[in-house]
Amino acid sequence: MSKPKYKAVIFDFDDTLVETRLIKMAHHIAVAKKFYDINLTEEVFLEHYGKPFNTLIKTLYQDSDTLENMIAANVTMRNDFLKKVYPASVDVVKTLLDHDIKIGILSATNRDFVMNDLNRLNFPVDRMSVVQGADETEVHKPDPNVFMPILDKLKKQGIEKEDIVYVGDSLSDLKATTAAGIDFIAVTTGLYSQEDFKNNGAEVIIKEIKEVVEKII
């Protein structure tokens, strides 16, 4: 068996491991209308999509209530708009784990929401090394310092930055990893195309998450 190229793989969550954008757009449009009588448009949603969850809902719901109440409003309709796992995502994670590769998640979604989805979609959460949500850091992608907490945790497990690769679907993912000195694998299941990533300096680009395994093992 050949030696894996990396000792740890950190995944973005939304639009990388799970189908999110169109589902959550419908979700936010419904919440904005039902609770705040806001006619949220696709253009406005896409303009702000990818921002940390708390910042996103404050913007989309126009600060119409307290943050706590806006989160509660969002959660009341959550089960009507559940994220869907991409084919092979769970198998990819399990395969990497079976090759003794540490797995982490770094997401712009709040940690509790990520954990709920990971468990609901049958990801092997108990085998993951770290799950970091947007509500756990003061900085967010594309700021490279967003990686500091997760890098510290992996370092305690004997894994250095050069042994890590981040897999994501956005240019903010690419910019954050580049500035942090972390290798990056771009997947074109989000808003950005292969050309977009190439034009911004990405060297490894895949169409589907199932292709990650052959890039690492």
mmCIF file of C-alpha atoms in Angstrom, residues 10-180:
data_model
loop_
_atom_site.group_PDB
_atom_site.id
_atom_site.type_symbol
_atom_site.label_atom_id
_atom_site.label_comp_id
_atom_site.label_asym_id
_atom_site.label_seq_id
_atom_site.Cartn_x
_atom_site.Cartn_y
_atom_site.Cartn_z
ATOM 1 C CA ILE A 10 -9.862 19.205 6.426
ATOM 2 C CA PHE A 11 -13.122 19.568 4.544
ATOM 3 C CA ASP A 12 -15.349 22.541 4.044
ATOM 4 C CA PHE A 13 -18.906 21.358 4.659
ATOM 5 C CA ASP A 14 -21.539 23.186 2.598
ATOM 6 C CA ASP A 15 -21.409 22.498 -1.151
ATOM 7 C CA THR A 16 -18.306 20.370 -0.578
ATOM 8 C CA LEU A 17 -19.602 17.350 1.347
ATOM 9 C CA VAL A 18 -23.303 18.213 1.241
ATOM 10 C CA GLU A 19 -25.655 19.905 -1.211
ATOM 11 C CA THR A 20 -26.540 23.218 0.382
ATOM 12 C CA ARG A 21 -26.836 26.355 -1.740
ATOM 13 C CA LEU A 22 -30.202 25.912 -3.472
ATOM 14 C CA ILE A 23 -31.775 24.230 -0.452
ATOM 15 C CA LYS A 24 -30.697 26.955 1.952
ATOM 16 C CA MET A 25 -31.665 29.695 -0.485
ATOM 17 C CA ALA A 26 -35.237 28.380 -0.455
ATOM 18 C CA HIS A 27 -35.023 28.063 3.335
ATOM 19 C CA HIS A 28 -33.904 31.655 3.896
ATOM 20 C CA ILE A 29 -36.428 33.035 1.406
ATOM 21 C CA ALA A 30 -39.227 31.230 3.259
ATOM 22 C CA VAL A 31 -38.082 32.404 6.709
ATOM 23 C CA ALA A 32 -37.576 35.999 5.574
ATOM 24 C CA LYS A 33 -41.104 36.138 4.159
ATOM 25 C CA LYS A 34 -42.942 34.251 6.903
ATOM 26 C CA PHE A 35 -41.386 35.939 9.921
ATOM 27 C CA TYR A 36 -40.281 39.353 8.647
ATOM 28 C CA ASP A 37 -42.324 39.995 5.472
ATOM 29 C CA ILE A 38 -39.094 40.406 3.508
ATOM 30 C CA ASN A 39 -39.071 39.438 -0.158
ATOM 31 C CA LEU A 40 -35.570 38.029 -0.243
ATOM 32 C CA THR A 41 -34.263 37.656 -3.795
ATOM 33 C CA GLU A 42 -31.870 35.122 -5.246
ATOM 34 C CA GLU A 43 -29.471 37.941 -6.131
ATOM 35 C CA VAL A 44 -29.294 39.211 -2.552
ATOM 36 C CA PHE A 45 -28.905 35.698 -1.177
ATOM 37 C CA LEU A 46 -26.034 34.857 -3.528
ATOM 38 C CA GLU A 47 -24.330 38.170 -2.797
ATOM 39 C CA HIS A 48 -23.993 37.174 0.849
ATOM 40 C CA TYR A 49 -23.898 33.381 0.617
ATOM 41 C CA GLY A 50 -20.837 31.891 2.263
ATOM 42 C CA LYS A 51 -20.636 34.436 5.062
ATOM 43 C CA PRO A 52 -20.602 33.120 8.654
ATOM 44 C CA PHE A 53 -24.092 31.986 9.627
ATOM 45 C CA ASN A 54 -24.795 34.672 12.232
ATOM 46 C CA THR A 55 -23.635 37.427 9.884
ATOM 47 C CA LEU A 56 -25.642 35.915 7.039
ATOM 48 C CA ILE A 57 -28.985 35.863 8.808
ATOM 49 C CA LYS A 58 -28.502 39.339 10.261
ATOM 50 C CA THR A 59 -28.019 40.562 6.698
ATOM 51 C CA LEU A 60 -30.704 38.505 4.971
ATOM 52 C CA TYR A 61 -33.323 39.210 7.646
ATOM 53 C CA GLN A 62 -32.255 42.865 7.803
ATOM 54 C CA ASP A 63 -31.656 42.833 11.577
ATOM 55 C CA SER A 64 -35.412 42.592 12.021
ATOM 56 C CA ASP A 65 -35.096 40.970 15.456
ATOM 57 C CA THR A 66 -32.478 39.899 17.963
ATOM 58 C CA LEU A 67 -29.908 37.435 16.682
ATOM 59 C CA GLU A 68 -31.260 34.806 19.067
ATOM 60 C CA ASN A 69 -34.805 35.203 17.732
ATOM 61 C CA MET A 70 -33.691 35.197 14.092
ATOM 62 C CA ILE A 71 -31.786 31.952 14.672
ATOM 63 C CA ALA A 72 -34.880 30.498 16.355
ATOM 64 C CA ALA A 73 -37.041 31.529 13.391
ATOM 65 C CA ASN A 74 -34.607 29.869 11.016
ATOM 66 C CA VAL A 75 -34.555 26.669 13.060
ATOM 67 C CA THR A 76 -38.366 26.372 13.107
ATOM 68 C CA MET A 77 -38.331 25.744 9.344
ATOM 69 C CA ARG A 78 -35.066 23.823 9.214
ATOM 70 C CA ASN A 79 -36.618 20.372 8.821
ATOM 71 C CA ASP A 80 -38.469 21.545 5.712
ATOM 72 C CA PHE A 81 -35.165 22.349 3.997
ATOM 73 C CA LEU A 82 -32.664 19.651 4.923
ATOM 74 C CA LYS A 83 -29.251 19.497 3.296
ATOM 75 C CA LYS A 84 -28.527 16.435 1.158
ATOM 76 C CA VAL A 85 -25.326 14.437 1.164
ATOM 77 C CA TYR A 86 -23.411 14.264 -2.114
ATOM 78 C CA PRO A 87 -23.003 10.730 -3.467
ATOM 79 C CA ALA A 88 -19.784 9.187 -2.137
ATOM 80 C CA SER A 89 -19.133 11.861 0.518
ATOM 81 C CA VAL A 90 -19.551 9.494 3.456
ATOM 82 C CA ASP A 91 -17.573 6.755 1.718
ATOM 83 C CA VAL A 92 -14.753 9.195 0.927
ATOM 84 C CA VAL A 93 -14.458 10.200 4.573
ATOM 85 C CA LYS A 94 -14.536 6.571 5.730
ATOM 86 C CA THR A 95 -11.932 5.529 3.165
ATOM 87 C CA LEU A 96 -9.540 8.256 4.274
ATOM 88 C CA LEU A 97 -10.059 7.332 7.921
ATOM 89 C CA ASP A 98 -9.396 3.683 7.107
ATOM 90 C CA HIS A 99 -6.014 4.781 5.735
ATOM 91 C CA ASP A 100 -5.200 6.426 9.087
ATOM 92 C CA ILE A 101 -5.759 9.937 7.741
ATOM 93 C CA LYS A 102 -7.157 12.403 10.268
ATOM 94 C CA ILE A 103 -10.377 14.136 9.238
ATOM 95 C CA GLY A 104 -11.551 17.607 10.198
ATOM 96 C CA ILE A 105 -14.378 19.938 9.213
ATOM 97 C CA LEU A 106 -14.069 23.730 9.021
ATOM 98 C CA SER A 107 -17.359 25.397 8.161
ATOM 99 C CA ALA A 108 -18.974 28.831 7.890
ATOM 100 C CA THR A 109 -22.045 27.274 9.517
ATOM 101 C CA ASN A 110 -22.455 27.193 13.291
ATOM 102 C CA ARG A 111 -21.030 24.063 14.887
ATOM 103 C CA ASP A 112 -24.280 22.656 16.309
ATOM 104 C CA PHE A 113 -25.901 22.788 12.875
ATOM 105 C CA VAL A 114 -22.915 21.050 11.286
ATOM 106 C CA MET A 115 -22.915 18.335 13.955
ATOM 107 C CA ASN A 116 -26.648 17.747 13.516
ATOM 108 C CA ASP A 117 -26.230 17.314 9.767
ATOM 109 C CA LEU A 118 -23.149 15.110 10.093
ATOM 110 C CA ASN A 119 -25.000 12.770 12.434
ATOM 111 C CA ARG A 120 -28.239 12.818 10.443
ATOM 112 C CA LEU A 121 -26.399 11.974 7.218
ATOM 113 C CA ASN A 122 -24.424 9.134 8.845
ATOM 114 C CA PHE A 123 -20.935 10.585 8.678
ATOM 115 C CA PRO A 124 -18.540 8.829 11.108
ATOM 116 C CA VAL A 125 -18.438 11.774 13.502
ATOM 117 C CA ASP A 126 -16.954 9.741 16.346
ATOM 118 C CA ARG A 127 -13.864 9.092 14.212
ATOM 119 C CA MET A 128 -13.295 12.717 13.211
ATOM 120 C CA SER A 129 -10.491 14.647 14.881
ATOM 121 C CA VAL A 130 -12.121 18.078 14.924
ATOM 122 C CA VAL A 131 -15.234 19.930 13.757
ATOM 123 C CA GLN A 132 -14.961 23.728 13.778
ATOM 124 C CA GLY A 133 -17.977 25.968 13.224
ATOM 125 C CA ALA A 134 -18.197 29.668 12.434
ATOM 126 C CA ASP A 135 -19.472 30.511 15.918
ATOM 127 C CA GLU A 136 -16.210 29.259 17.451
ATOM 128 C CA THR A 137 -13.880 31.847 15.893
ATOM 129 C CA GLU A 138 -13.703 35.627 15.712
ATOM 130 C CA VAL A 139 -12.283 35.497 12.171
ATOM 131 C CA HIS A 140 -13.621 33.740 9.096
ATOM 132 C CA LYS A 141 -12.568 32.741 5.596
ATOM 133 C CA PRO A 142 -10.835 34.234 3.624
ATOM 134 C CA ASP A 143 -8.840 35.269 6.728
ATOM 135 C CA PRO A 144 -6.120 32.596 7.087
ATOM 136 C CA ASN A 145 -6.259 32.892 10.880
ATOM 137 C CA VAL A 146 -9.508 30.936 10.770
ATOM 138 C CA PHE A 147 -7.299 27.845 10.562
ATOM 139 C CA MET A 148 -5.388 28.532 13.783
ATOM 140 C CA PRO A 149 -7.666 26.611 16.206
ATOM 141 C CA ILE A 150 -7.893 23.539 13.998
ATOM 142 C CA LEU A 151 -4.156 23.609 13.241
ATOM 143 C CA ASP A 152 -3.392 23.791 16.964
ATOM 144 C CA LYS A 153 -5.586 20.765 17.650
ATOM 145 C CA LEU A 154 -3.995 18.741 14.864
ATOM 146 C CA LYS A 155 -0.500 19.736 15.965
ATOM 147 C CA LYS A 156 -1.229 18.219 19.369
ATOM 148 C CA GLN A 157 -1.914 14.997 17.458
ATOM 149 C CA GLY A 158 1.499 15.223 15.809
ATOM 150 C CA ILE A 159 0.376 16.690 12.497
ATOM 151 C CA GLU A 160 2.129 19.733 11.028
ATOM 152 C CA LYS A 161 0.692 22.219 8.540
ATOM 153 C CA GLU A 162 2.609 20.735 5.611
ATOM 154 C CA ASP A 163 0.891 17.386 6.266
ATOM 155 C CA ILE A 164 -2.591 18.881 5.807
ATOM 156 C CA VAL A 165 -4.784 19.587 2.789
ATOM 157 C CA TYR A 166 -8.038 21.549 2.769
ATOM 158 C CA VAL A 167 -10.870 20.639 0.390
ATOM 159 C CA GLY A 168 -13.336 23.389 -0.487
ATOM 160 C CA ASP A 169 -15.654 24.774 -3.141
ATOM 161 C CA SER A 170 -15.162 28.540 -2.925
ATOM 162 C CA LEU A 171 -12.599 31.190 -3.731
ATOM 163 C CA SER A 172 -12.625 32.258 -0.081
ATOM 164 C CA ASP A 173 -11.529 28.702 0.770
ATOM 165 C CA LEU A 174 -8.699 29.005 -1.742
ATOM 166 C CA LYS A 175 -7.616 32.442 -0.528
ATOM 167 C CA ALA A 176 -7.604 31.386 3.128
ATOM 168 C CA THR A 177 -5.572 28.235 2.536
ATOM 169 C CA THR A 178 -3.091 29.983 0.240
ATOM 170 C CA ALA A 179 -2.451 32.709 2.804
ATOM 171 C CA ALA A 180 -2.187 30.108 5.579
#
